Coordinates of C-alpha atoms and ligand atoms in Angstrom, one line a residue:
M10 CA -2.6 28.5 26.7
S11 CA -3.5 25.1 28.2
H12 CA -2.7 21.8 26.3
E13 CA -6.4 21.3 25.7
N14 CA -6.5 24.5 23.7
E15 CA -3.8 23.6 21.2
R16 CA -5.7 21.7 18.5
N17 CA -4.0 21.1 15.3
E18 CA -6.8 19.3 13.5
R19 CA -7.6 20.8 10.1
I20 CA -11.0 22.2 9.5
L21 CA -12.3 23.2 6.1
V22 CA -15.1 25.8 6.2
I23 CA -17.2 26.7 3.1
D24 CA -19.7 29.6 3.2
D25 CA -20.4 32.2 0.6
E26 CA -21.1 34.9 3.2
A27 CA -17.9 36.6 4.4
A28 CA -19.6 37.5 7.7
N29 CA -20.3 33.8 8.5
L30 CA -16.8 32.8 7.7
K31 CA -15.4 35.5 9.9
L32 CA -17.6 34.5 12.8
L33 CA -16.7 30.8 12.5
D34 CA -13.0 31.7 12.2
K35 CA -13.2 33.7 15.4
M36 CA -15.1 31.1 17.4
L37 CA -12.9 28.2 16.3
R38 CA -9.6 30.1 16.8
A39 CA -10.8 31.1 20.3
Q40 CA -11.1 27.4 21.1
G41 CA -7.5 26.8 19.8
Y42 CA -8.2 25.5 16.3
E43 CA -5.3 27.0 14.3
N44 CA -5.5 24.9 11.1
L45 CA -8.5 26.5 9.4
V46 CA -9.1 26.7 5.6
L47 CA -11.9 29.2 4.8
L48 CA -13.5 29.3 1.4
N49 CA -16.3 31.5 0.1
D50 CA -16.3 29.9 -3.4
P51 CA -17.7 26.3 -3.4
R52 CA -15.9 25.6 -6.7
E53 CA -12.6 25.6 -4.9
V54 CA -13.6 22.9 -2.4
I55 CA -12.2 19.9 -4.2
G56 CA -8.8 21.4 -5.0
S57 CA -8.6 22.7 -1.4
Y58 CA -9.7 19.4 0.1
Q59 CA -7.0 17.5 -1.8
Q60 CA -4.3 20.0 -0.7
A61 CA -5.4 20.5 2.9
R62 CA -6.6 16.9 3.8
P63 CA -9.0 18.3 6.4
D64 CA -10.3 16.3 9.4
L65 CA -13.7 18.0 9.4
I66 CA -15.8 20.0 6.8
L67 CA -18.3 22.7 7.7
L68 CA -20.5 23.3 4.7
D69 CA -23.1 25.9 3.8
I70 CA -26.0 24.7 1.7
N71 CA -27.3 27.8 -0.2
M72 CA -24.4 29.1 -2.3
P73 CA -24.0 30.4 -5.8
H74 CA -22.4 28.2 -8.5
L75 CA -22.6 25.0 -6.5
D76 CA -24.9 24.3 -3.6
G77 CA -23.9 22.2 -0.6
Y78 CA -25.5 19.1 -2.0
Q79 CA -23.4 19.3 -5.2
V80 CA -20.3 19.9 -3.1
M81 CA -21.1 16.7 -1.2
E82 CA -21.6 14.8 -4.5
Q83 CA -18.1 16.0 -5.6
L84 CA -16.5 15.0 -2.4
K85 CA -18.2 11.6 -2.5
A86 CA -16.9 11.0 -6.0
L87 CA -13.4 11.2 -4.7
N88 CA -13.9 7.8 -3.1
D89 CA -11.6 8.7 -0.2
P90 CA -11.9 6.0 2.5
L91 CA -10.9 8.7 5.0
L92 CA -13.4 11.3 3.9
P93 CA -14.0 13.4 7.1
P94 CA -17.4 14.1 8.5
I95 CA -19.4 16.9 6.9
V96 CA -21.4 19.3 9.0
I97 CA -24.1 21.4 7.3
L98 CA -24.4 25.0 8.3
T99 CA -28.0 25.9 7.8
A100 CA -30.6 28.5 8.5
Q101 CA -33.4 26.3 7.3
N102 CA -35.3 23.8 9.3
G103 CA -37.7 21.1 8.2
K104 CA -37.5 17.4 8.1
D105 CA -37.3 16.9 4.3
Y106 CA -34.5 19.3 4.1
L107 CA -32.5 17.6 6.8
L108 CA -33.1 14.1 5.4
R109 CA -31.9 15.2 2.0
A110 CA -28.7 16.5 3.5
L111 CA -28.2 13.3 5.5
A112 CA -28.8 11.2 2.4
A113 CA -26.2 13.3 0.5
G114 CA -23.6 12.4 3.1
A115 CA -23.9 15.0 5.9
R116 CA -23.1 13.8 9.4
D117 CA -24.6 16.6 11.4
F118 CA -26.1 20.1 11.4
I119 CA -25.4 23.4 12.9
T120 CA -28.2 26.0 12.6
K121 CA -27.7 29.7 12.0
P122 CA -27.3 31.9 13.9
F123 CA -24.5 29.9 15.5
D124 CA -24.7 28.9 19.1
R125 CA -21.1 28.9 20.2
N126 CA -21.4 26.0 22.6
E127 CA -23.4 23.9 20.2
L128 CA -20.9 24.5 17.5
L129 CA -17.8 23.7 19.5
M130 CA -19.3 20.6 21.0
R131 CA -20.3 19.2 17.6
V132 CA -17.0 20.1 16.1
R133 CA -15.1 18.4 18.9
N134 CA -17.2 15.2 18.9
L135 CA -16.9 14.7 15.2
L136 CA -13.2 15.4 15.2
D137 CA -12.6 12.9 17.9
A138 CA -14.7 10.3 16.0
H139 CA -12.9 11.0 12.8
L140 CA -9.4 10.8 14.4
A141 CA -10.3 7.4 16.0
H142 CA -11.5 6.2 12.6
R143 CA -8.3 7.4 10.9
L144 CA -6.2 5.7 13.6
I145 CA -7.9 2.3 13.1
H146 CA -7.6 2.7 9.3
D147 CA -3.8 3.4 9.6
Q148 CA -3.3 0.5 12.0
K149 CA -5.1 -1.8 9.7
K150 CA -2.8 -0.7 6.8
V151 CA 0.3 -1.2 8.9
L152 CA -0.9 -4.6 10.0
E153 CA -1.6 -5.7 6.5
E154 CA 1.8 -4.6 5.4
M155 CA 3.4 -6.5 8.2
V156 CA 1.5 -9.7 7.4
Q157 CA 2.6 -9.4 3.8
I158 CA 6.3 -8.9 4.8
R159 CA 6.1 -11.9 7.2
T160 CA 4.4 -14.1 4.6
E161 CA 7.2 -13.3 2.1
E162 CA 9.9 -14.0 4.7
L163 CA 8.3 -17.3 5.6
R164 CA 8.1 -18.3 1.9
N165 CA 11.8 -17.4 1.4
T166 CA 12.8 -19.3 4.5
R167 CA 11.0 -22.4 3.4
L168 CA 12.6 -22.1 0.0
Q169 CA 16.0 -21.7 1.6
V170 CA 15.5 -24.8 3.8
V171 CA 14.4 -26.9 0.9
Q172 CA 17.3 -25.8 -1.3
R173 CA 19.9 -26.4 1.4
L174 CA 18.4 -29.8 2.1
G175 CA 18.9 -30.5 -1.5
M176 CA 22.5 -29.4 -1.3
A177 CA 23.0 -31.6 1.7
A178 CA 21.8 -34.6 -0.3
E179 CA 24.0 -33.8 -3.2
Y180 CA 27.1 -33.9 -1.0
R181 CA 26.5 -37.6 -0.4
D182 CA 25.4 -38.5 -3.9
E183 CA 27.1 -39.1 -7.2
E184 CA 24.4 -37.1 -8.9
T185 CA 25.6 -33.6 -9.7
G186 CA 23.9 -30.3 -9.0
N187 CA 23.2 -30.0 -12.7
H188 CA 21.1 -33.2 -12.7
I189 CA 19.0 -31.5 -10.0
L190 CA 18.7 -28.4 -12.1
R191 CA 17.8 -30.2 -15.3
M192 CA 15.4 -32.5 -13.7
S193 CA 13.5 -29.8 -11.9
H194 CA 13.3 -27.5 -15.0
I195 CA 12.1 -30.4 -17.1
S196 CA 9.6 -31.3 -14.5
A197 CA 8.3 -27.7 -14.4
L198 CA 8.1 -27.6 -18.2
L199 CA 6.0 -30.8 -18.3
A200 CA 3.8 -29.4 -15.5
R201 CA 3.2 -26.2 -17.5
K202 CA 2.4 -28.1 -20.7
I203 CA -0.2 -30.3 -19.0
G204 CA -1.9 -27.2 -17.8
W205 CA -0.6 -26.5 -14.3
S206 CA -0.9 -22.9 -13.1
E207 CA 2.2 -20.7 -13.1
A208 CA 2.3 -20.9 -9.3
A209 CA 2.1 -24.6 -9.3
C210 CA 4.9 -24.9 -11.8
E211 CA 7.1 -22.7 -9.6
L212 CA 6.3 -25.1 -6.8
M213 CA 7.3 -28.0 -9.0
L214 CA 10.6 -26.2 -9.8
N215 CA 11.4 -25.7 -6.1
A216 CA 10.0 -29.0 -4.8
S217 CA 11.4 -31.5 -7.3
P218 CA 15.1 -31.0 -6.3
M219 CA 14.2 -32.8 -3.1
H220 CA 13.2 -36.0 -4.8
D221 CA 16.3 -37.9 -3.6
I222 CA 16.7 -36.3 -0.2
G223 CA 16.1 -39.6 1.4
K224 CA 19.5 -40.8 0.2
I225 CA 20.8 -39.0 3.3
G226 CA 19.6 -42.0 5.2
I227 CA 21.4 -44.6 3.0
P228 CA 24.8 -46.0 4.4
D229 CA 27.9 -44.9 2.5
A230 CA 28.9 -48.5 1.8
I231 CA 25.8 -48.9 -0.3
L232 CA 25.2 -45.4 -1.6
L233 CA 28.8 -44.9 -2.8
K234 CA 29.4 -48.5 -3.9
P235 CA 30.9 -48.7 -7.4
G236 CA 29.2 -51.2 -9.6
K237 CA 26.1 -53.2 -9.3
F238 CA 24.1 -53.7 -6.1
E239 CA 23.5 -57.0 -4.5
P240 CA 19.7 -57.7 -4.1
H241 CA 19.8 -56.8 -0.3
E242 CA 21.7 -53.6 -1.1
W243 CA 19.1 -52.7 -3.7
E244 CA 16.4 -53.2 -1.1
V245 CA 18.2 -50.7 1.2
M246 CA 18.7 -48.3 -1.6
K247 CA 15.0 -48.3 -2.4
T248 CA 14.2 -47.1 1.1
H249 CA 15.3 -43.6 0.1
A250 CA 11.9 -42.9 -1.2
A251 CA 10.1 -43.6 2.1
I252 CA 12.9 -41.9 4.1
G253 CA 12.5 -38.8 1.9
G254 CA 8.7 -38.9 2.4
K255 CA 9.2 -39.1 6.1
L256 CA 11.9 -36.3 6.2
L257 CA 9.6 -33.9 4.5
D258 CA 6.4 -34.9 6.2
G259 CA 4.4 -32.8 8.6
D260 CA 4.5 -29.3 7.2
D261 CA 1.4 -28.0 5.5
S262 CA 2.9 -25.4 3.2
D263 CA 2.3 -26.0 -0.5
L264 CA 6.0 -26.3 -1.2
M265 CA 6.7 -28.9 1.5
C266 CA 3.6 -30.9 0.6
M267 CA 4.7 -31.1 -3.0
A268 CA 8.3 -31.9 -2.1
Q269 CA 7.1 -34.7 0.2
E270 CA 4.8 -36.1 -2.4
I271 CA 7.5 -36.2 -5.0
A272 CA 10.1 -37.7 -2.6
L273 CA 7.7 -40.4 -1.7
S274 CA 6.3 -41.2 -5.1
H275 CA 9.0 -40.6 -7.7
H276 CA 9.8 -44.4 -8.0
E277 CA 6.2 -45.5 -8.3
K278 CA 5.3 -46.9 -11.7
W279 CA 2.2 -46.5 -13.8
D280 CA 1.6 -50.3 -13.9
G281 CA 2.0 -50.7 -10.1
S282 CA 5.4 -52.3 -10.1
G283 CA 7.2 -49.4 -8.5
Y284 CA 8.1 -48.6 -4.8
P285 CA 7.6 -47.9 -1.9
N286 CA 3.8 -48.4 -2.1
G287 CA 3.2 -50.1 -5.4
L288 CA 0.7 -47.4 -6.4
S289 CA -0.6 -47.5 -10.0
G290 CA -2.1 -45.1 -12.5
E291 CA -3.7 -41.9 -11.2
A292 CA -3.3 -43.1 -7.7
I293 CA 0.3 -41.9 -8.0
P294 CA 0.3 -38.2 -7.4
Q295 CA 0.7 -36.3 -10.7
A296 CA 3.7 -34.4 -9.3
G297 CA 5.4 -37.8 -8.6
R298 CA 4.6 -39.0 -12.1
I299 CA 6.1 -35.9 -13.7
A300 CA 9.2 -36.0 -11.5
A301 CA 9.7 -39.7 -12.3
L302 CA 9.8 -39.1 -16.1
A303 CA 12.1 -36.1 -15.9
D304 CA 14.4 -37.9 -13.4
V305 CA 14.8 -41.0 -15.5
F306 CA 15.3 -39.2 -18.7
D307 CA 18.0 -37.0 -17.2
A308 CA 19.7 -39.9 -15.3
L309 CA 19.8 -42.0 -18.5
T310 CA 21.3 -39.2 -20.6
S311 CA 23.9 -38.3 -17.9
A312 CA 27.2 -40.0 -17.3
R313 CA 27.7 -41.5 -13.9
P314 CA 30.9 -43.1 -12.4
Y315 CA 29.5 -46.5 -13.1
K316 CA 27.9 -45.9 -16.5
K317 CA 28.2 -43.9 -19.7
A318 CA 25.6 -41.4 -20.8
W319 CA 22.9 -42.8 -23.1
T320 CA 22.2 -41.0 -26.3
V321 CA 19.0 -38.9 -26.4
E322 CA 17.6 -41.2 -29.0
N323 CA 18.1 -44.4 -26.9
A324 CA 16.7 -42.6 -23.8
V325 CA 13.6 -41.4 -25.8
N326 CA 13.1 -45.0 -27.1
L327 CA 13.2 -46.4 -23.6
I328 CA 10.7 -43.9 -22.4
R329 CA 8.4 -44.6 -25.4
E330 CA 8.6 -48.4 -24.7
N331 CA 7.8 -47.8 -21.1
S332 CA 4.7 -45.6 -21.7
G333 CA 1.9 -47.2 -19.8
K334 CA 4.4 -49.4 -17.9
H335 CA 6.7 -47.2 -16.0
F336 CA 5.3 -43.9 -17.1
D337 CA 2.0 -42.1 -17.4
P338 CA 1.1 -42.5 -21.1
K339 CA -0.4 -39.0 -21.3
L340 CA 2.8 -37.5 -19.9
V341 CA 5.0 -39.5 -22.3
E342 CA 2.9 -38.0 -25.1
I343 CA 3.6 -34.4 -23.8
F344 CA 7.2 -35.3 -23.3
M345 CA 7.6 -36.3 -26.9
Q346 CA 5.9 -33.1 -28.1
Q347 CA 8.1 -31.0 -25.8
L348 CA 11.4 -32.7 -26.7
P349 CA 13.0 -29.6 -28.3
G350 CA 12.4 -27.6 -25.1
I351 CA 13.7 -30.4 -23.0
L352 CA 16.9 -30.6 -25.0
K353 CA 17.3 -26.9 -24.6
I354 CA 17.2 -27.3 -20.8
R355 CA 19.8 -30.0 -21.2
E356 CA 22.1 -27.6 -23.1
R357 CA 21.4 -24.8 -20.6
F358 CA 22.5 -26.9 -17.6
D359 CA 25.3 -28.8 -19.3
E360 CA 27.7 -30.8 -17.1
Ligands
FE2_28 FE1 15.2 -41.5 -6.4
FE2_29 FE1 17.4 -37.9 -9.5

């Protein structure tokens, strides 16, 4: 047998007359179609369809129990995006009749008595069309899955880069990793309580650890100096915000954009007296305002080599006094309401 003749497409044939089934079986087998499912009871179509997953359906119209139209209704109700073409086997002619079958989902007709050549030609054309359709459908699914995997990889890679940058900054800083954890969790909590979406809060959690990344660019003699800064040293120290903004600039992912915004604006103050740009009020990105509040609170209540930890009470008083000066007053209000949750975060990431 030639290669052409070995066809393994599955064909489902439904006709209540045994003679017709037998004839179709013979014609199709002679052409090399081995995967045939023959039914003379239309009530078995759906079960058989789901089991055999045919590539083509040949369907009689006039049958007991269910006619061909009803069978097509049942098949359509399966909502299978890969429903194969349906060919009506019919002795009837007439335009209305054909239109009704087309409207019900038939793709083509074969008139009885069967003409062998006509039958085989239609079967082959429709099978080819269906296999091409299925191939495209499968490829689309594979591509969609690939895009999803790549997107996830990209997201993870970005997160890794950002977290490692944060670690790099910590190596040079007196601030501990726990400060970063507390500050970022407090930031995410405040963001949630002012109504940010869950996704945006997660961004905040991952982006805010970068707030001091610019300290990488500050000379050791200043960064690690014990005790108070001279005014010129303080000016150098302040450049960490702009350096951080520059370091994280140029990527358009949500994560990097927010990290950049926070690094650049976390020392701006509500009344315009902050740095590097002297922004005020709502001109300061909200992410930066949130990070500023969380950062200052945690820095105050943490011990550093050059200072003791403030009590929570003193830190809270300072924040209240600076509402509308250093801090966004609306955020301070939320901060006060959320103090129990904030203290829980402090306990969770204790030094
Ligand atoms: Fe900072
Ligand atoms: Fe900090």
